[in-house]
């Protein structure tokens, strides 16, 4: 089984990388972008028997900084 973990900054946390991407898009002539939030995607190839709860624990202990980030797990 595979899992894809999407990690994003929580609402209200400043995203300087997202702001830089938004500025660069405008400088390149791409109009119509109101906001950019940058995150990361982590793909896990899981051993048989790994549970959803274990993947959630992985996220909360290592893959996401729970103070400023949230995550979503998609099992593939």
PDB file of N, CA and C in Angstrom:
ATOM      1  N   UNK A   1       0.847  -1.173   0.000  1.00  0.00           N
ATOM      2  CA  UNK A   1       0.000   0.000   0.000  1.00  0.00           C
ATOM      3  C   UNK A   1       0.894   1.237   0.000  1.00  0.00           C
ATOM      4  N   UNK A   2       0.396   2.272  -0.623  1.00  0.00           N
ATOM      5  CA  UNK A   2       1.108   3.541  -0.652  1.00  0.00           C
ATOM      6  C   UNK A   2       0.243   4.605   0.001  1.00  0.00           C
ATOM      7  N   UNK A   3       0.917   5.605   0.556  1.00  0.00           N
ATOM      8  CA  UNK A   3       0.215   6.747   1.136  1.00  0.00           C
ATOM      9  C   UNK A   3       0.891   8.018   0.635  1.00  0.00           C
ATOM     10  N   UNK A   4       0.064   9.001   0.368  1.00  0.00           N
ATOM     11  CA  UNK A   4       0.567  10.324  -0.027  1.00  0.00           C
ATOM     12  C   UNK A   4       0.143  11.293   1.076  1.00  0.00           C
ATOM     13  N   UNK A   5       1.134  11.957   1.689  1.00  0.00           N
ATOM     14  CA  UNK A   5       0.876  12.888   2.776  1.00  0.00           C
ATOM     15  C   UNK A   5       1.062  14.308   2.240  1.00  0.00           C
ATOM     16  N   UNK A   6       0.019  15.123   2.374  1.00  0.00           N
ATOM     17  CA  UNK A   6       0.061  16.526   1.966  1.00  0.00           C
ATOM     18  C   UNK A   6       0.226  17.351   3.233  1.00  0.00           C
ATOM     19  N   UNK A   7       1.305  18.123   3.312  1.00  0.00           N
ATOM     20  CA  UNK A   7       1.585  18.949   4.485  1.00  0.00           C
ATOM     21  C   UNK A   7       1.508  20.414   4.069  1.00  0.00           C
ATOM     22  N   UNK A   8       0.692  21.182   4.781  1.00  0.00           N
ATOM     23  CA  UNK A   8       0.509  22.610   4.472  1.00  0.00           C
ATOM     24  C   UNK A   8       0.604  23.422   5.761  1.00  0.00           C
ATOM     25  N   UNK A   9       1.007  24.689   5.603  1.00  0.00           N
ATOM     26  CA  UNK A   9       0.975  25.587   6.751  1.00  0.00           C
ATOM     27  C   UNK A   9      -0.472  25.824   7.160  1.00  0.00           C
ATOM     28  N   UNK A  10      -0.705  25.936   8.452  1.00  0.00           N
ATOM     29  CA  UNK A  10      -2.050  26.204   8.950  1.00  0.00           C
ATOM     30  C   UNK A  10      -2.468  27.614   8.546  1.00  0.00           C
ATOM     31  N   UNK A  11      -3.781  27.830   8.461  1.00  0.00           N
ATOM     32  CA  UNK A  11      -4.309  29.162   8.185  1.00  0.00           C
ATOM     33  C   UNK A  11      -3.795  30.125   9.250  1.00  0.00           C
ATOM     34  N   UNK A  12      -3.417  31.312   8.812  1.00  0.00           N
ATOM     35  CA  UNK A  12      -2.920  32.329   9.734  1.00  0.00           C
ATOM     36  C   UNK A  12      -1.412  32.321   9.904  1.00  0.00           C
ATOM     37  N   UNK A  13      -0.740  31.265   9.436  1.00  0.00           N
ATOM     38  CA  UNK A  13       0.723  31.208   9.506  1.00  0.00           C
ATOM     39  C   UNK A  13       1.271  31.829   8.233  1.00  0.00           C
ATOM     40  N   UNK A  14       2.180  32.783   8.385  1.00  0.00           N
ATOM     41  CA  UNK A  14       2.758  33.441   7.220  1.00  0.00           C
ATOM     42  C   UNK A  14       3.519  32.439   6.362  1.00  0.00           C
ATOM     43  N   UNK A  15       3.435  32.621   5.053  1.00  0.00           N
ATOM     44  CA  UNK A  15       4.075  31.725   4.092  1.00  0.00           C
ATOM     45  C   UNK A  15       4.978  32.543   3.175  1.00  0.00           C
ATOM     46  N   UNK A  16       6.216  32.842   3.602  1.00  0.00           N
ATOM     47  CA  UNK A  16       7.096  33.667   2.775  1.00  0.00           C
ATOM     48  C   UNK A  16       7.447  33.029   1.432  1.00  0.00           C
ATOM     49  N   UNK A  17       7.544  31.710   1.369  1.00  0.00           N
ATOM     50  CA  UNK A  17       7.831  31.057   0.089  1.00  0.00           C
ATOM     51  C   UNK A  17       6.648  31.218  -0.858  1.00  0.00           C
ATOM     52  N   UNK A  18       5.444  31.068  -0.347  1.00  0.00           N
ATOM     53  CA  UNK A  18       4.259  31.276  -1.166  1.00  0.00           C
ATOM     54  C   UNK A  18       4.182  32.705  -1.677  1.00  0.00           C
ATOM     55  N   UNK A  19       4.528  33.678  -0.814  1.00  0.00           N
ATOM     56  CA  UNK A  19       4.521  35.082  -1.224  1.00  0.00           C
ATOM     57  C   UNK A  19       5.554  35.334  -2.324  1.00  0.00           C
ATOM     58  N   UNK A  20       6.722  34.690  -2.225  1.00  0.00           N
ATOM     59  CA  UNK A  20       7.758  34.855  -3.250  1.00  0.00           C
ATOM     60  C   UNK A  20       7.295  34.276  -4.586  1.00  0.00           C
ATOM     61  N   UNK A  21       6.624  33.137  -4.553  1.00  0.00           N
ATOM     62  CA  UNK A  21       6.110  32.523  -5.787  1.00  0.00           C
ATOM     63  C   UNK A  21       5.042  33.424  -6.399  1.00  0.00           C
ATOM     64  N   UNK A  22       4.151  33.958  -5.569  1.00  0.00           N
ATOM     65  CA  UNK A  22       3.107  34.863  -6.066  1.00  0.00           C
ATOM     66  C   UNK A  22       3.729  36.084  -6.732  1.00  0.00           C
ATOM     67  N   UNK A  23       4.740  36.665  -6.113  1.00  0.00           N
ATOM     68  CA  UNK A  23       5.425  37.832  -6.680  1.00  0.00           C
ATOM     69  C   UNK A  23       6.090  37.468  -8.012  1.00  0.00           C
ATOM     70  N   UNK A  24       6.762  36.326  -8.061  1.00  0.00           N
ATOM     71  CA  UNK A  24       7.448  35.905  -9.284  1.00  0.00           C
ATOM     72  C   UNK A  24       6.454  35.658 -10.415  1.00  0.00           C
ATOM     73  N   UNK A  25       5.310  35.060 -10.112  1.00  0.00           N
ATOM     74  CA  UNK A  25       4.300  34.836 -11.150  1.00  0.00           C
ATOM     75  C   UNK A  25       3.827  36.162 -11.730  1.00  0.00           C
ATOM     76  N   UNK A  26       3.600  37.142 -10.859  1.00  0.00           N
ATOM     77  CA  UNK A  26       3.203  38.473 -11.324  1.00  0.00           C
ATOM     78  C   UNK A  26       4.270  39.107 -12.184  1.00  0.00           C
ATOM     79  N   UNK A  27       5.531  38.963 -11.788  1.00  0.00           N
ATOM     80  CA  UNK A  27       6.638  39.529 -12.552  1.00  0.00           C
ATOM     81  C   UNK A  27       6.768  38.875 -13.925  1.00  0.00           C
ATOM     82  N   UNK A  28       6.344  37.632 -14.033  1.00  0.00           N
ATOM     83  CA  UNK A  28       6.389  36.918 -15.310  1.00  0.00           C
ATOM     84  C   UNK A  28       5.155  37.176 -16.168  1.00  0.00           C
ATOM     85  N   UNK A  29       4.247  38.001 -15.660  1.00  0.00           N
ATOM     86  CA  UNK A  29       3.079  38.369 -16.436  1.00  0.00           C
ATOM     87  C   UNK A  29       1.858  37.498 -16.223  1.00  0.00           C
ATOM     88  N   UNK A  30       1.896  36.625 -15.233  1.00  0.00           N
ATOM     89  CA  UNK A  30       0.738  35.778 -14.954  1.00  0.00           C
ATOM     90  C   UNK A  30      -0.178  36.518 -13.985  1.00  0.00           C
ATOM     91  N   UNK A  31      -1.270  37.021 -14.499  1.00  0.00           N
ATOM     92  CA  UNK A  31      -2.226  37.764 -13.679  1.00  0.00           C
ATOM     93  C   UNK A  31      -3.285  36.805 -13.131  1.00  0.00           C
ATOM     94  N   UNK A  32      -4.011  37.275 -12.155  1.00  0.00           N
ATOM     95  CA  UNK A  32      -5.134  36.496 -11.653  1.00  0.00           C
ATOM     96  C   UNK A  32      -4.807  35.556 -10.515  1.00  0.00           C
ATOM     97  N   UNK A  33      -3.606  35.623  -9.965  1.00  0.00           N
ATOM     98  CA  UNK A  33      -3.260  34.787  -8.816  1.00  0.00           C
ATOM     99  C   UNK A  33      -3.413  35.641  -7.563  1.00  0.00           C
ATOM    100  N   UNK A  34      -4.395  35.321  -6.752  1.00  0.00           N
ATOM    101  CA  UNK A  34      -4.652  36.104  -5.543  1.00  0.00           C
ATOM    102  C   UNK A  34      -3.774  35.706  -4.366  1.00  0.00           C
ATOM    103  N   UNK A  35      -3.431  34.417  -4.266  1.00  0.00           N
ATOM    104  CA  UNK A  35      -2.627  33.954  -3.143  1.00  0.00           C
ATOM    105  C   UNK A  35      -1.960  32.643  -3.523  1.00  0.00           C
ATOM    106  N   UNK A  36      -0.819  32.380  -2.903  1.00  0.00           N
ATOM    107  CA  UNK A  36      -0.107  31.115  -3.098  1.00  0.00           C
ATOM    108  C   UNK A  36       0.273  30.590  -1.723  1.00  0.00           C
ATOM    109  N   UNK A  37      -0.040  29.333  -1.470  1.00  0.00           N
ATOM    110  CA  UNK A  37       0.385  28.651  -0.248  1.00  0.00           C
ATOM    111  C   UNK A  37       1.229  27.467  -0.691  1.00  0.00           C
ATOM    112  N   UNK A  38       2.442  27.405  -0.199  1.00  0.00           N
ATOM    113  CA  UNK A  38       3.341  26.327  -0.584  1.00  0.00           C
ATOM    114  C   UNK A  38       3.346  25.258   0.496  1.00  0.00           C
ATOM    115  N   UNK A  39       3.416  24.017   0.079  1.00  0.00           N
ATOM    116  CA  UNK A  39       3.463  22.902   1.012  1.00  0.00           C
ATOM    117  C   UNK A  39       4.414  21.839   0.495  1.00  0.00           C
ATOM    118  N   UNK A  40       4.250  20.648   1.021  1.00  0.00           N
ATOM    119  CA  UNK A  40       5.081  19.536   0.561  1.00  0.00           C
ATOM    120  C   UNK A  40       4.232  18.278   0.466  1.00  0.00           C
ATOM    121  N   UNK A  41       4.667  17.380  -0.393  1.00  0.00           N
ATOM    122  CA  UNK A  41       4.004  16.088  -0.568  1.00  0.00           C
ATOM    123  C   UNK A  41       5.039  15.012  -0.280  1.00  0.00           C
ATOM    124  N   UNK A  42       4.659  14.074   0.566  1.00  0.00           N
ATOM    125  CA  UNK A  42       5.548  12.969   0.935  1.00  0.00           C
ATOM    126  C   UNK A  42       4.852  11.680   0.540  1.00  0.00           C
ATOM    127  N   UNK A  43       5.513  10.850  -0.265  1.00  0.00           N
ATOM    128  CA  UNK A  43       4.936   9.565  -0.670  1.00  0.00           C
ATOM    129  C   UNK A  43       5.616   8.447   0.112  1.00  0.00           C
ATOM    130  N   UNK A  44       4.792   7.611   0.706  1.00  0.00           N
ATOM    131  CA  UNK A  44       5.285   6.492   1.503  1.00  0.00           C
ATOM    132  C   UNK A  44       4.884   5.184   0.849  1.00  0.00           C
ATOM    133  N   UNK A  45       5.830   4.276   0.706  1.00  0.00           N
ATOM    134  CA  UNK A  45       5.547   2.913   0.263  1.00  0.00           C
ATOM    135  C   UNK A  45       5.522   2.077   1.537  1.00  0.00           C
ATOM    136  N   UNK A  46       4.353   1.649   1.940  1.00  0.00           N
ATOM    137  CA  UNK A  46       4.157   1.044   3.245  1.00  0.00           C
ATOM    138  C   UNK A  46       4.232  -0.477   3.212  1.00  0.00           C
ATOM    139  N   UNK A  47       4.795  -1.044   4.265  1.00  0.00           N
ATOM    140  CA  UNK A  47       4.834  -2.495   4.409  1.00  0.00           C
ATOM    141  C   UNK A  47       3.430  -3.004   4.692  1.00  0.00           C
ATOM    142  N   UNK A  48       3.166  -4.225   4.283  1.00  0.00           N
ATOM    143  CA  UNK A  48       1.865  -4.831   4.531  1.00  0.00           C
ATOM    144  C   UNK A  48       1.589  -4.837   6.028  1.00  0.00           C
ATOM    145  N   UNK A  49       0.396  -4.460   6.396  1.00  0.00           N
ATOM    146  CA  UNK A  49       0.021  -4.443   7.803  1.00  0.00           C
ATOM    147  C   UNK A  49       0.158  -3.079   8.463  1.00  0.00           C
ATOM    148  N   UNK A  50       0.763  -2.118   7.771  1.00  0.00           N
ATOM    149  CA  UNK A  50       0.864  -0.768   8.327  1.00  0.00           C
ATOM    150  C   UNK A  50      -0.530  -0.157   8.357  1.00  0.00           C
ATOM    151  N   UNK A  51      -0.927   0.379   9.486  1.00  0.00           N
ATOM    152  CA  UNK A  51      -2.288   0.891   9.647  1.00  0.00           C
ATOM    153  C   UNK A  51      -2.360   2.394   9.378  1.00  0.00           C
ATOM    154  N   UNK A  52      -3.582   2.863   9.141  1.00  0.00           N
ATOM    155  CA  UNK A  52      -3.806   4.293   8.962  1.00  0.00           C
ATOM    156  C   UNK A  52      -3.398   5.055  10.221  1.00  0.00           C
ATOM    157  N   UNK A  53      -3.666   4.473  11.367  1.00  0.00           N
ATOM    158  CA  UNK A  53      -3.295   5.113  12.632  1.00  0.00           C
ATOM    159  C   UNK A  53      -1.779   5.277  12.736  1.00  0.00           C
ATOM    160  N   UNK A  54      -1.027   4.275  12.279  1.00  0.00           N
ATOM    161  CA  UNK A  54       0.435   4.370  12.317  1.00  0.00           C
ATOM    162  C   UNK A  54       0.932   5.484  11.402  1.00  0.00           C
ATOM    163  N   UNK A  55       0.324   5.629  10.230  1.00  0.00           N
ATOM    164  CA  UNK A  55       0.724   6.701   9.314  1.00  0.00           C
ATOM    165  C   UNK A  55       0.399   8.068   9.935  1.00  0.00           C
ATOM    166  N   UNK A  56      -0.749   8.173  10.584  1.00  0.00           N
ATOM    167  CA  UNK A  56      -1.082   9.408  11.280  1.00  0.00           C
ATOM    168  C   UNK A  56      -0.067   9.733  12.367  1.00  0.00           C
ATOM    169  N   UNK A  57       0.370   8.727  13.085  1.00  0.00           N
ATOM    170  CA  UNK A  57       1.383   8.916  14.123  1.00  0.00           C
ATOM    171  C   UNK A  57       2.715   9.359  13.515  1.00  0.00           C
ATOM    172  N   UNK A  58       3.068   8.790  12.354  1.00  0.00           N
ATOM    173  CA  UNK A  58       4.290   9.220  11.655  1.00  0.00           C
ATOM    174  C   UNK A  58       4.218  10.717  11.340  1.00  0.00           C
ATOM    175  N   UNK A  59       3.056  11.144  10.866  1.00  0.00           N
ATOM    176  CA  UNK A  59       2.868  12.551  10.510  1.00  0.00           C
ATOM    177  C   UNK A  59       3.016  13.445  11.722  1.00  0.00           C
ATOM    178  N   UNK A  60       2.366  13.057  12.810  1.00  0.00           N
ATOM    179  CA  UNK A  60       2.351  13.906  13.992  1.00  0.00           C
ATOM    180  C   UNK A  60       3.679  13.932  14.727  1.00  0.00           C
ATOM    181  N   UNK A  61       4.486  12.881  14.587  1.00  0.00           N
ATOM    182  CA  UNK A  61       5.771  12.832  15.289  1.00  0.00           C
ATOM    183  C   UNK A  61       6.945  13.327  14.448  1.00  0.00           C
ATOM    184  N   UNK A  62       6.824  13.272  13.108  1.00  0.00           N
ATOM    185  CA  UNK A  62       7.981  13.613  12.284  1.00  0.00           C
ATOM    186  C   UNK A  62       7.653  14.398  11.024  1.00  0.00           C
ATOM    187  N   UNK A  63       6.689  13.955  10.253  1.00  0.00           N
ATOM    188  CA  UNK A  63       6.497  14.492   8.905  1.00  0.00           C
ATOM    189  C   UNK A  63       5.904  15.887   8.882  1.00  0.00           C
ATOM    190  N   UNK A  64       5.135  16.265   9.904  1.00  0.00           N
ATOM    191  CA  UNK A  64       4.534  17.595   9.963  1.00  0.00           C
ATOM    192  C   UNK A  64       4.870  18.227  11.313  1.00  0.00           C
ATOM    193  N   UNK A  65       5.110  19.530  11.299  1.00  0.00           N
ATOM    194  CA  UNK A  65       5.299  20.285  12.532  1.00  0.00           C
ATOM    195  C   UNK A  65       3.908  20.716  12.980  1.00  0.00           C
ATOM    196  N   UNK A  66       3.347  20.016  13.937  1.00  0.00           N
ATOM    197  CA  UNK A  66       1.952  20.204  14.298  1.00  0.00           C
ATOM    198  C   UNK A  66       1.641  21.578  14.889  1.00  0.00           C
ATOM    199  N   UNK A  67       2.654  22.332  15.249  1.00  0.00           N
ATOM    200  CA  UNK A  67       2.425  23.684  15.760  1.00  0.00           C
ATOM    201  C   UNK A  67       1.980  24.603  14.626  1.00  0.00           C
ATOM    202  N   UNK A  68       2.604  24.463  13.450  1.00  0.00           N
ATOM    203  CA  UNK A  68       2.332  25.396  12.345  1.00  0.00           C
ATOM    204  C   UNK A  68       1.800  24.723  11.085  1.00  0.00           C
ATOM    205  N   UNK A  69       1.763  23.393  11.051  1.00  0.00           N
ATOM    206  CA  UNK A  69       1.351  22.694   9.841  1.00  0.00           C
ATOM    207  C   UNK A  69       0.188  21.746  10.120  1.00  0.00           C
ATOM    208  N   UNK A  70      -0.579  21.491   9.074  1.00  0.00           N
ATOM    209  CA  UNK A  70      -1.600  20.450   9.108  1.00  0.00           C
ATOM    210  C   UNK A  70      -1.264  19.450   8.007  1.00  0.00           C
ATOM    211  N   UNK A  71      -1.915  18.305   8.033  1.00  0.00           N
ATOM    212  CA  UNK A  71      -1.644  17.293   7.014  1.00  0.00           C
ATOM    213  C   UNK A  71      -2.929  16.583   6.613  1.00  0.00           C
ATOM    214  N   UNK A  72      -2.859  15.981   5.445  1.00  0.00           N
ATOM    215  CA  UNK A  72      -3.935  15.135   4.932  1.00  0.00           C
ATOM    216  C   UNK A  72      -3.280  13.912   4.325  1.00  0.00           C
ATOM    217  N   UNK A  73      -3.841  12.755   4.578  1.00  0.00           N
ATOM    218  CA  UNK A  73      -3.288  11.507   4.058  1.00  0.00           C
ATOM    219  C   UNK A  73      -4.234  10.925   3.027  1.00  0.00           C
ATOM    220  N   UNK A  74      -3.698  10.598   1.852  1.00  0.00           N
ATOM    221  CA  UNK A  74      -4.436   9.871   0.827  1.00  0.00           C
ATOM    222  C   UNK A  74      -3.803   8.495   0.692  1.00  0.00           C
ATOM    223  N   UNK A  75      -4.601   7.461   0.861  1.00  0.00           N
ATOM    224  CA  UNK A  75      -4.091   6.105   0.664  1.00  0.00           C
ATOM    225  C   UNK A  75      -4.377   5.693  -0.770  1.00  0.00           C
ATOM    226  N   UNK A  76      -3.342   5.202  -1.447  1.00  0.00           N
ATOM    227  CA  UNK A  76      -3.432   4.904  -2.873  1.00  0.00           C
ATOM    228  C   UNK A  76      -3.546   3.394  -3.105  1.00  0.00           C
TER     229      UNK A  76
END
